Coordinates of C-alpha atoms in Angstrom, one line a residue:
Chain A
M24 CA 49.0 -79.2 16.1
T25 CA 46.6 -77.9 13.1
R26 CA 47.2 -74.5 11.7
E27 CA 44.4 -72.4 11.6
E28 CA 43.3 -70.7 8.3
P29 CA 44.2 -66.9 8.5
A30 CA 41.2 -64.9 9.0
F31 CA 42.8 -62.0 7.4
K32 CA 45.7 -60.2 5.9
I33 CA 47.2 -56.7 6.4
K34 CA 48.4 -55.1 3.3
T35 CA 48.9 -51.6 2.0
G36 CA 46.6 -50.5 -1.0
N37 CA 47.1 -47.8 -3.2
L38 CA 43.4 -46.5 -3.7
S39 CA 42.3 -43.4 -5.1
V40 CA 39.9 -41.6 -3.1
L41 CA 37.9 -38.4 -3.3
Q42 CA 38.7 -35.8 -1.3
L43 CA 36.1 -32.5 0.1
H44 CA 38.2 -29.5 0.4
I45 CA 36.9 -27.5 3.2
L46 CA 37.4 -24.1 2.6
T47 CA 35.7 -22.2 5.5
T48 CA 35.2 -23.0 9.1
D49 CA 31.5 -22.0 8.9
L50 CA 29.7 -25.5 9.3
A51 CA 26.2 -23.8 8.3
Q52 CA 27.7 -22.4 5.2
I53 CA 29.4 -26.1 4.2
K54 CA 26.1 -27.6 4.7
Q55 CA 24.0 -25.2 2.8
Q56 CA 26.4 -25.4 -0.3
L57 CA 26.8 -29.2 0.0
A58 CA 23.0 -29.8 0.2
L59 CA 22.8 -27.4 -2.8
R60 CA 25.3 -29.3 -4.7
L61 CA 23.6 -32.7 -3.6
A62 CA 20.3 -31.7 -4.7
Q63 CA 21.4 -31.7 -8.3
T64 CA 23.2 -35.1 -8.2
P65 CA 21.5 -37.1 -5.5
D66 CA 23.5 -40.4 -6.0
F67 CA 26.5 -38.9 -7.0
F68 CA 28.5 -40.3 -3.8
A69 CA 26.5 -43.4 -3.1
S70 CA 28.5 -44.3 0.2
T71 CA 32.0 -43.5 -1.4
P72 CA 34.5 -42.9 1.1
I73 CA 35.5 -39.1 1.4
V74 CA 38.7 -37.7 2.9
L75 CA 38.0 -34.2 4.3
E76 CA 41.2 -32.0 2.9
L77 CA 41.8 -29.3 5.9
S78 CA 44.8 -27.4 4.6
A79 CA 42.7 -24.6 3.4
I80 CA 41.6 -23.6 7.0
A81 CA 44.2 -25.0 9.2
Q82 CA 45.6 -21.5 9.8
S83 CA 42.2 -20.3 11.0
G84 CA 42.7 -20.8 14.6
T85 CA 39.2 -22.0 14.5
G86 CA 37.7 -25.7 15.1
L87 CA 35.0 -27.5 13.3
D88 CA 32.3 -29.5 14.5
F89 CA 33.3 -32.9 12.7
T90 CA 30.7 -35.1 14.8
E91 CA 27.8 -33.2 13.1
L92 CA 29.5 -32.6 9.8
V93 CA 30.2 -36.7 9.5
S94 CA 26.5 -37.1 10.5
F95 CA 25.2 -34.7 7.8
M96 CA 27.3 -36.2 5.3
L97 CA 26.1 -39.5 5.9
N98 CA 22.4 -38.4 5.7
H99 CA 23.5 -37.4 2.2
G100 CA 25.3 -40.8 1.4
M101 CA 28.8 -39.5 1.5
C102 CA 30.8 -41.6 4.2
A103 CA 33.5 -39.3 5.6
A104 CA 36.7 -41.7 6.2
G105 CA 39.2 -39.4 7.6
V106 CA 41.2 -35.9 7.1
V107 CA 44.1 -34.9 5.7
G108 CA 45.9 -31.7 6.5
G109 CA 44.5 -29.1 8.8
S110 CA 46.0 -27.8 12.4
A111 CA 46.9 -30.2 15.3
E112 CA 43.7 -29.0 17.1
Q113 CA 41.5 -29.9 14.0
R114 CA 43.1 -33.2 13.8
E115 CA 42.8 -34.1 17.3
D116 CA 38.8 -33.0 16.9
A117 CA 38.8 -35.2 13.9
I118 CA 40.1 -38.4 15.8
Q119 CA 37.4 -37.6 18.5
A120 CA 34.7 -37.7 16.0
G121 CA 36.0 -41.2 15.1
L122 CA 37.6 -40.1 11.6
G123 CA 41.2 -41.4 10.3
L124 CA 44.2 -39.3 10.0
F125 CA 45.9 -39.4 6.5
P126 CA 49.8 -38.7 6.6
D127 CA 50.0 -35.1 6.4
V128 CA 53.0 -35.0 3.8
L129 CA 50.3 -36.1 0.9
A130 CA 48.7 -32.7 1.2
R131 CA 49.6 -30.1 -1.4
S132 CA 47.8 -27.2 -0.5
P133 CA 48.5 -23.8 -2.0
M134 CA 50.1 -22.5 1.4
R135 CA 52.1 -25.6 1.8
S136 CA 53.7 -25.8 -1.5
A137 CA 54.6 -22.0 -1.5
T138 CA 56.4 -22.0 1.9
D139 CA 57.4 -25.5 2.5
D140 CA 58.1 -27.2 -0.9
A141 CA 60.4 -29.8 0.5
L142 CA 58.0 -31.3 2.7
A143 CA 54.9 -31.2 0.2
V144 CA 56.9 -33.5 -2.0
T145 CA 59.3 -35.8 -0.1
G146 CA 58.8 -38.8 -2.4
I147 CA 59.4 -38.4 -6.0
Y148 CA 55.8 -40.2 -6.7
A149 CA 54.2 -37.1 -5.0
A150 CA 55.7 -34.9 -7.7
L151 CA 54.4 -37.4 -10.3
A152 CA 51.1 -38.0 -9.4
P153 CA 48.9 -35.0 -7.8
V154 CA 46.9 -36.6 -5.3
Q155 CA 43.5 -34.6 -5.9
P156 CA 41.8 -36.6 -8.2
D157 CA 40.2 -34.5 -11.2
L158 CA 36.3 -35.3 -11.0
P159 CA 34.3 -32.5 -12.9
G160 CA 31.4 -32.8 -9.8
L161 CA 34.1 -31.6 -7.1
E162 CA 35.3 -28.5 -8.9
A163 CA 32.8 -26.2 -7.3
A164 CA 33.7 -27.6 -3.7
S165 CA 37.4 -27.4 -4.3
A166 CA 37.3 -24.1 -5.7
D167 CA 39.5 -22.6 -8.4
K168 CA 42.3 -22.1 -5.7
E169 CA 44.1 -25.3 -6.8
P170 CA 47.6 -24.6 -7.4
A171 CA 48.7 -25.7 -10.9
A172 CA 49.8 -29.4 -10.4
P173 CA 53.6 -29.5 -11.0
L174 CA 53.7 -31.9 -13.9
L175 CA 50.8 -31.9 -16.1
R176 CA 52.3 -32.6 -19.5
P177 CA 53.5 -35.9 -20.7
T178 CA 56.9 -36.9 -20.8
M179 CA 59.1 -35.5 -23.6
V180 CA 61.2 -38.0 -25.3
I181 CA 64.0 -37.1 -27.5
D182 CA 65.8 -39.9 -29.8
K183 CA 68.1 -38.0 -31.8
P184 CA 71.6 -36.6 -30.5
V185 CA 71.4 -33.4 -28.3
R186 CA 74.6 -31.4 -29.7
T187 CA 76.6 -28.4 -28.7
G188 CA 74.5 -25.3 -28.4
Q189 CA 71.2 -27.2 -28.4
R190 CA 68.9 -26.5 -25.6
I191 CA 66.0 -28.9 -24.9
Y192 CA 63.3 -27.8 -22.3
A193 CA 60.6 -30.1 -21.3
E194 CA 58.3 -27.5 -19.4
G195 CA 56.2 -28.9 -16.7
A196 CA 57.2 -32.2 -17.6
N197 CA 59.8 -35.1 -17.4
L198 CA 62.7 -35.4 -20.2
V199 CA 63.9 -38.5 -21.5
V200 CA 66.7 -38.7 -23.9
L201 CA 67.4 -41.8 -25.7
A202 CA 70.8 -40.8 -27.9
I203 CA 73.8 -38.8 -26.7
V204 CA 74.0 -35.5 -25.0
N205 CA 77.3 -33.8 -26.1
A206 CA 79.4 -31.1 -24.0
G207 CA 77.9 -27.7 -24.5
A208 CA 74.3 -29.1 -25.0
E209 CA 71.7 -28.4 -22.2
L210 CA 68.9 -30.3 -20.9
I211 CA 66.3 -28.7 -18.8
A212 CA 63.1 -30.2 -17.2
D213 CA 60.7 -29.1 -14.7
G214 CA 60.4 -32.7 -13.8
D215 CA 62.9 -35.4 -13.8
I216 CA 65.5 -36.0 -16.7
H217 CA 66.6 -39.6 -17.9
V218 CA 69.4 -40.0 -20.4
Y219 CA 69.9 -43.6 -21.8
A220 CA 73.3 -42.7 -23.3
P221 CA 76.6 -41.0 -22.6
M222 CA 75.5 -37.5 -21.0
R223 CA 78.3 -34.8 -21.4
G224 CA 76.5 -31.7 -21.3
K225 CA 74.4 -29.8 -18.7
A226 CA 71.2 -31.4 -16.9
I227 CA 69.0 -29.1 -15.2
A228 CA 66.2 -30.9 -13.3
G229 CA 63.4 -29.3 -11.3
A230 CA 63.8 -26.1 -12.9
Q231 CA 60.8 -24.5 -11.4
G232 CA 62.1 -25.4 -7.9
N233 CA 60.9 -29.3 -7.7
E234 CA 63.5 -30.3 -5.1
A235 CA 62.3 -34.1 -5.2
A236 CA 63.3 -34.0 -9.3
C237 CA 66.2 -36.5 -10.0
I238 CA 68.4 -37.0 -12.8
F239 CA 69.1 -40.6 -14.1
V240 CA 72.1 -41.1 -16.9
H241 CA 73.6 -43.9 -18.2
G242 CA 77.0 -42.6 -18.8
M243 CA 77.8 -39.9 -16.2
E244 CA 80.4 -37.5 -17.8
A245 CA 78.1 -34.2 -17.3
E246 CA 79.8 -30.7 -17.2
L247 CA 76.8 -29.6 -15.0
L248 CA 74.1 -30.9 -12.9
S249 CA 71.5 -28.9 -11.1
I250 CA 68.4 -29.8 -9.3
A251 CA 66.0 -26.9 -8.2
G252 CA 68.6 -24.2 -8.6
C253 CA 71.4 -26.4 -6.7
F254 CA 73.9 -27.0 -9.0
K255 CA 77.4 -28.6 -9.3
V256 CA 80.3 -28.2 -11.8
F257 CA 83.3 -30.7 -12.2
E258 CA 86.6 -28.9 -12.7
D259 CA 88.2 -31.6 -11.4
G260 CA 86.5 -34.3 -13.3
I261 CA 83.6 -36.5 -12.5
P262 CA 84.4 -38.6 -9.4
E263 CA 85.8 -42.0 -10.2
S264 CA 83.0 -43.9 -8.9
V265 CA 80.2 -42.7 -11.5
R266 CA 82.5 -41.5 -14.3
A267 CA 81.0 -42.7 -17.4
K268 CA 78.7 -45.2 -15.2
P269 CA 75.2 -45.0 -14.9
A270 CA 74.1 -42.7 -12.1
R271 CA 71.3 -41.2 -10.1
V272 CA 71.4 -37.4 -8.8
H273 CA 69.2 -36.3 -6.3
L274 CA 69.0 -33.4 -3.9
D275 CA 69.7 -34.0 -0.1
G276 CA 69.0 -30.8 1.4
S277 CA 71.2 -28.2 -0.3
R278 CA 73.7 -31.0 -1.2
L279 CA 73.6 -32.5 -4.7
V280 CA 74.0 -36.4 -4.3
I281 CA 75.5 -38.4 -7.2
Q282 CA 75.3 -42.2 -6.7
P283 CA 76.3 -44.9 -9.0
L284 CA 73.6 -47.3 -10.0
N285 CA 74.7 -50.7 -9.3
Y286 CA 72.6 -53.5 -10.3
Chain B
M7 CA 67.5 -35.9 -59.4
A8 CA 70.3 -33.7 -58.6
K9 CA 71.8 -33.7 -55.3
V10 CA 73.0 -30.7 -53.0
I11 CA 75.9 -31.5 -50.7
V12 CA 77.3 -29.1 -48.2
V13 CA 81.0 -29.3 -47.5
T14 CA 81.0 -27.9 -43.6
S15 CA 83.0 -27.9 -40.4
G16 CA 82.0 -24.9 -38.4
K17 CA 85.8 -24.5 -37.5
G18 CA 88.2 -22.7 -40.1
G19 CA 91.2 -24.2 -41.6
V20 CA 90.1 -27.8 -41.4
G21 CA 90.1 -28.3 -45.2
K22 CA 86.6 -27.7 -46.3
T23 CA 87.8 -25.9 -49.5
T24 CA 90.6 -28.7 -50.0
T25 CA 87.8 -31.1 -49.7
S26 CA 85.1 -29.2 -51.9
A27 CA 87.9 -29.1 -54.7
S28 CA 88.7 -32.9 -54.5
F29 CA 85.2 -34.5 -53.9
S30 CA 83.8 -32.3 -56.6
S31 CA 86.7 -33.2 -58.9
G32 CA 86.2 -37.0 -57.8
L33 CA 82.8 -36.8 -58.4
A34 CA 83.2 -35.4 -62.0
M35 CA 86.0 -37.8 -62.8
R36 CA 83.5 -40.5 -62.5
G37 CA 81.5 -38.9 -65.0
N38 CA 78.8 -37.0 -63.0
K39 CA 78.0 -33.6 -64.2
T40 CA 79.0 -31.5 -61.0
V41 CA 79.2 -28.0 -60.2
V42 CA 81.0 -26.6 -56.8
I43 CA 79.6 -23.1 -55.6
D44 CA 82.1 -21.1 -53.2
F45 CA 79.8 -19.6 -50.5
D46 CA 82.6 -18.0 -48.6
V47 CA 81.6 -14.5 -49.8
G48 CA 84.5 -12.2 -49.3
L49 CA 87.3 -14.4 -48.4
R50 CA 86.8 -16.6 -51.8
N51 CA 89.5 -19.3 -51.8
L52 CA 87.8 -22.1 -53.8
D53 CA 89.1 -20.6 -57.6
L54 CA 92.5 -20.6 -56.1
I55 CA 92.8 -24.1 -55.1
M56 CA 91.0 -25.1 -58.5
G57 CA 93.7 -22.8 -60.1
C58 CA 90.9 -20.5 -62.3
E59 CA 91.4 -17.5 -60.3
R60 CA 92.6 -15.5 -63.5
R61 CA 89.3 -16.8 -65.0
V62 CA 86.8 -15.2 -62.6
V63 CA 84.8 -12.6 -64.1
Y64 CA 81.4 -12.8 -62.5
D65 CA 80.4 -14.3 -59.3
I66 CA 77.7 -15.8 -57.4
I67 CA 76.3 -12.3 -56.0
N68 CA 76.2 -11.1 -59.9
V69 CA 74.1 -14.0 -60.7
I70 CA 71.8 -13.4 -57.5
N71 CA 71.3 -9.8 -58.4
G72 CA 70.4 -10.8 -62.1
E73 CA 73.4 -9.0 -63.5
V74 CA 74.6 -11.9 -65.3
S75 CA 73.1 -15.1 -66.2
L76 CA 74.6 -18.4 -64.5
K77 CA 76.0 -19.5 -67.7
Q78 CA 78.0 -16.5 -68.1
A79 CA 79.4 -16.8 -64.3
L80 CA 80.1 -20.6 -64.2
I81 CA 83.7 -21.5 -65.0
K82 CA 84.9 -24.7 -66.6
D83 CA 87.4 -26.8 -64.6
K84 CA 90.6 -27.0 -66.5
N85 CA 91.1 -31.0 -65.5
C86 CA 87.5 -32.0 -65.6
D87 CA 85.3 -31.5 -68.4
N88 CA 82.2 -32.6 -66.0
L89 CA 83.3 -29.9 -63.6
F90 CA 82.2 -26.2 -63.1
I91 CA 83.0 -23.5 -60.6
L92 CA 80.6 -21.1 -59.6
P93 CA 83.1 -18.6 -57.6
A94 CA 82.3 -16.2 -54.7
S95 CA 82.5 -12.5 -54.7
Q96 CA 85.8 -11.1 -53.4
T97 CA 84.3 -7.4 -52.7
R98 CA 80.8 -8.2 -51.2
D99 CA 80.1 -9.3 -47.9
K100 CA 78.1 -12.6 -46.6
D101 CA 74.7 -10.5 -46.5
A102 CA 74.7 -10.1 -50.1
L103 CA 73.6 -13.9 -50.1
N104 CA 70.1 -14.4 -49.4
L105 CA 68.0 -17.7 -49.4
E106 CA 65.5 -16.6 -52.0
G107 CA 68.3 -16.0 -54.7
V108 CA 70.4 -19.0 -53.7
E109 CA 67.5 -21.1 -53.9
R110 CA 66.8 -19.6 -57.7
I111 CA 70.6 -20.6 -58.7
L112 CA 70.3 -24.1 -57.2
D113 CA 67.1 -24.9 -58.9
E114 CA 68.5 -23.8 -62.2
L115 CA 71.8 -25.6 -61.5
K116 CA 69.7 -28.9 -60.8
E117 CA 68.3 -28.8 -64.2
S118 CA 71.6 -29.6 -65.8
F119 CA 73.8 -31.0 -63.0
D120 CA 73.9 -34.4 -61.1
Y121 CA 75.7 -32.9 -58.3
I122 CA 75.8 -29.4 -56.8
V123 CA 78.8 -29.1 -54.1
C124 CA 78.5 -26.0 -51.5
D125 CA 81.6 -25.1 -50.1
S126 CA 80.8 -23.4 -46.8
P127 CA 82.3 -20.5 -45.1
A128 CA 83.7 -21.3 -41.4
G129 CA 81.5 -20.1 -38.7
I130 CA 77.8 -20.4 -37.8
E131 CA 76.8 -16.9 -39.5
S132 CA 74.7 -16.3 -42.4
G133 CA 77.1 -17.5 -44.9
A134 CA 77.5 -20.9 -43.3
F135 CA 73.8 -20.9 -43.0
T136 CA 73.1 -20.1 -46.5
A137 CA 75.4 -22.8 -47.6
M138 CA 73.9 -25.6 -45.5
Y139 CA 70.2 -24.4 -46.0
F140 CA 69.3 -26.5 -49.0
A141 CA 71.7 -29.1 -48.5
D142 CA 70.4 -32.9 -49.3
E143 CA 73.4 -34.4 -47.7
A144 CA 76.5 -33.0 -45.4
L145 CA 80.1 -33.6 -45.6
V146 CA 81.2 -32.7 -42.0
V147 CA 85.2 -32.1 -42.2
T148 CA 86.5 -32.6 -38.8
N149 CA 90.3 -32.4 -37.7
P150 CA 91.3 -34.6 -34.8
E151 CA 91.2 -32.2 -32.0
V152 CA 88.6 -31.3 -29.7
S153 CA 87.8 -27.8 -30.6
S154 CA 87.1 -29.0 -34.2
V155 CA 85.0 -31.6 -33.1
R156 CA 83.0 -29.8 -30.7
D157 CA 82.4 -27.1 -33.8
S158 CA 81.5 -29.9 -35.9
D159 CA 79.1 -31.1 -33.3
R160 CA 77.5 -27.7 -33.4
I161 CA 77.1 -27.6 -37.0
L162 CA 75.4 -31.2 -36.7
G163 CA 72.9 -29.7 -34.5
I164 CA 72.2 -26.8 -36.6
L165 CA 71.6 -29.3 -39.6
A166 CA 69.4 -31.2 -37.9
A167 CA 67.3 -28.2 -36.5
K168 CA 67.5 -25.5 -38.9
S169 CA 67.9 -26.8 -42.5
K170 CA 65.3 -26.6 -44.9
R171 CA 64.8 -30.3 -44.6
A172 CA 64.5 -30.1 -40.8
V173 CA 62.2 -27.1 -40.9
E174 CA 59.9 -28.6 -43.4
G175 CA 59.8 -32.1 -41.7
L176 CA 61.3 -33.7 -44.6
E177 CA 63.8 -36.9 -44.4
P178 CA 66.8 -35.4 -42.4
V179 CA 70.0 -34.3 -44.0
K180 CA 72.1 -37.3 -44.4
E181 CA 75.3 -36.7 -42.7
H182 CA 78.9 -37.8 -43.4
L183 CA 82.0 -37.6 -41.2
L184 CA 85.3 -36.8 -43.0
V185 CA 88.2 -36.6 -40.7
T186 CA 91.0 -34.7 -42.4
R187 CA 94.8 -34.0 -41.3
Y188 CA 94.9 -37.4 -39.7
D189 CA 98.0 -38.6 -38.3
P190 CA 98.2 -41.9 -36.8
K191 CA 101.7 -41.4 -35.4
R192 CA 100.2 -38.4 -33.4
V193 CA 97.3 -40.3 -32.4
N194 CA 99.2 -43.3 -31.1
S195 CA 101.3 -40.8 -29.0
G196 CA 97.8 -39.3 -27.6
A197 CA 98.4 -35.9 -29.2
M198 CA 95.4 -36.2 -31.5
L199 CA 92.0 -38.0 -31.3
S200 CA 91.4 -41.0 -32.9
V201 CA 88.8 -41.7 -35.5
V202 CA 87.0 -44.0 -32.8
D203 CA 87.1 -41.0 -30.3
I204 CA 85.7 -38.6 -32.9
Q205 CA 82.8 -41.1 -33.9
E206 CA 82.1 -41.8 -30.4
I207 CA 81.3 -37.9 -29.9
L208 CA 79.9 -37.0 -33.3
R209 CA 78.1 -40.6 -33.9
I210 CA 77.6 -40.3 -37.8
P211 CA 78.7 -42.6 -40.4
L212 CA 82.2 -42.2 -41.2
L213 CA 82.8 -41.4 -44.9
G214 CA 86.6 -41.3 -45.1
V215 CA 89.9 -40.4 -43.4
I216 CA 92.3 -38.1 -45.1
P217 CA 96.0 -38.2 -43.9
E218 CA 98.1 -35.4 -42.8
S219 CA 100.2 -34.4 -45.9
E220 CA 102.7 -31.9 -47.1
S221 CA 101.5 -32.5 -50.7
V222 CA 98.0 -30.9 -49.8
L223 CA 99.8 -27.5 -49.3
Q224 CA 101.8 -27.8 -52.7
A225 CA 98.6 -28.8 -54.3
S226 CA 97.0 -25.8 -53.1
N227 CA 99.7 -23.6 -53.9
S228 CA 99.9 -24.9 -57.5
G229 CA 96.0 -24.6 -58.1
T230 CA 95.7 -28.3 -58.5
P231 CA 92.9 -30.2 -56.5
A232 CA 94.7 -32.8 -54.2
I233 CA 93.0 -35.6 -55.8
H234 CA 94.8 -34.9 -59.0
L235 CA 98.2 -35.7 -57.3
E236 CA 100.5 -38.6 -58.3
K237 CA 101.4 -41.3 -56.0
S238 CA 99.7 -39.3 -53.0
D239 CA 98.1 -40.9 -50.0
V240 CA 96.0 -37.9 -49.9
A241 CA 94.7 -38.4 -53.4
E242 CA 94.0 -42.0 -52.9
A243 CA 91.9 -41.2 -49.5
Y244 CA 90.0 -38.8 -51.6
R245 CA 89.3 -41.0 -54.4
D246 CA 88.2 -43.6 -51.8
V247 CA 85.9 -41.2 -50.2
V248 CA 84.2 -40.3 -53.8
G249 CA 83.9 -44.0 -54.2
R250 CA 82.2 -44.8 -50.8
F251 CA 79.9 -41.9 -51.6
M252 CA 78.8 -43.4 -54.7
G253 CA 77.9 -46.7 -52.8
E254 CA 81.1 -48.5 -53.2
D255 CA 82.2 -50.7 -50.2
L256 CA 85.8 -49.9 -49.8
P257 CA 88.1 -50.6 -46.5
M258 CA 89.2 -47.7 -44.6
R259 CA 92.7 -46.9 -45.1
F260 CA 95.3 -44.2 -43.4
I261 CA 93.6 -45.1 -40.2
N262 CA 94.8 -46.5 -36.8
E263 CA 92.5 -47.7 -34.4
K264 CA 94.4 -47.6 -31.2
A265 CA 92.8 -45.7 -28.3
G266 CA 94.1 -42.2 -28.2
F267 CA 94.1 -38.9 -26.3
F268 CA 90.4 -38.7 -25.6
K269 CA 90.0 -42.2 -24.1
R270 CA 92.6 -41.5 -21.6
L271 CA 91.2 -38.0 -20.8
L272 CA 87.8 -39.5 -19.9
G273 CA 89.0 -42.7 -18.7
G274 CA 91.1 -41.3 -16.0
N275 CA 94.2 -42.8 -14.5

């Protein structure tokens, strides 16, 4: 029996995609402004797939005629591929119009991140890479209401010992320490904290409330660990399973979990 | 080029002044023109340990205020020809020391001396800060117990962040660890930290270990720096320290490598 050559493969791909943030349910207004915008740069989209971002109109209670919007976009060289965010009805309408649905958790709208941050940043990667691509041509469409992306700054790297009484703050960034952190020292980061040496001081990750932040240490001897304000001290010593060993710390609900890193 | 060396610790009573006296004497005995400055304004002790308290007429504050010249305030040591002492004031407080005045004095001393040893007061207030600010190198004096080690850690942090070299982005202050009052017997019994434990926390190069000894007290009381004592472990240890500082490769003596209190504390069981 001869085996047939496979005609296709199914794989996941991590592609960056343009998003069109819909800020109103007034279709006439959308069409008018889009037409104006595209008149300036007619070939800007050239059949680029576009995801419609609906979180800003999710609470509006009004539907949107996706069929008409999609055909209008096609006429202007924009290929609508699917929607992200939006209310259940809006998403149902989108399916009817032949659009795909992107998983909702990727959306980081102003409303969601304010009310339900845990959902918005389930994976650490969601916190590391804001999903909105930063294209100058789209700024007008997405307006200035974007929330500040949680981590914009480059990782802060410290290669000298952090000693008693010293405090390091990686504002809006991850923090990497390559030398010892002694008792009485404080590491604070809005993102993750990595310590590739014995860690005997305090480590405060996700200081602005990022519950997806993590702490990784090479030798766990910390005085205090905290993620997004949820902290733990070790009056009776560090648990045997992780003491002076490599460990990962993350938040599970309101519980701070310390896991040994076994490799 | 003259070197400014601060002897510091954070914690009091660990042996800063004893070390300043013996270390500066040791440098002078090897032919280096050396001056040792007492920065502990208000609680001066160095003159007592050097045995020159009866010859103190003027002090560092008089020089800073321009009342006398440096030459008038410097006291020649009774044991070494190459050693001079600049005493602290007994009647003033630490605020009388200011950075501009100290810098002026150090610059003037650099013209005629090889080594300038600054005996820092305890604590992390202005006196200690002024003593360390201009340092090129630092002798961090630590006793084998946790609070002393933690205070030294704090001082090392300040040296790395706030000294003139750090502020101006020059090559960092060169740090040396000196463990004093070391008692191998008590280390073995777990009552004291071992040198290995201390280094594991502070992570700076070890310049020497000075054993705990009755003779240090006798030396202090008689106004003779411990390095001049006959047949004494302490004197030999300080001579080793000076030798290593001058670049000699000498084996560590008076040391016991066996794991101590801290290992057990962290290691559990």
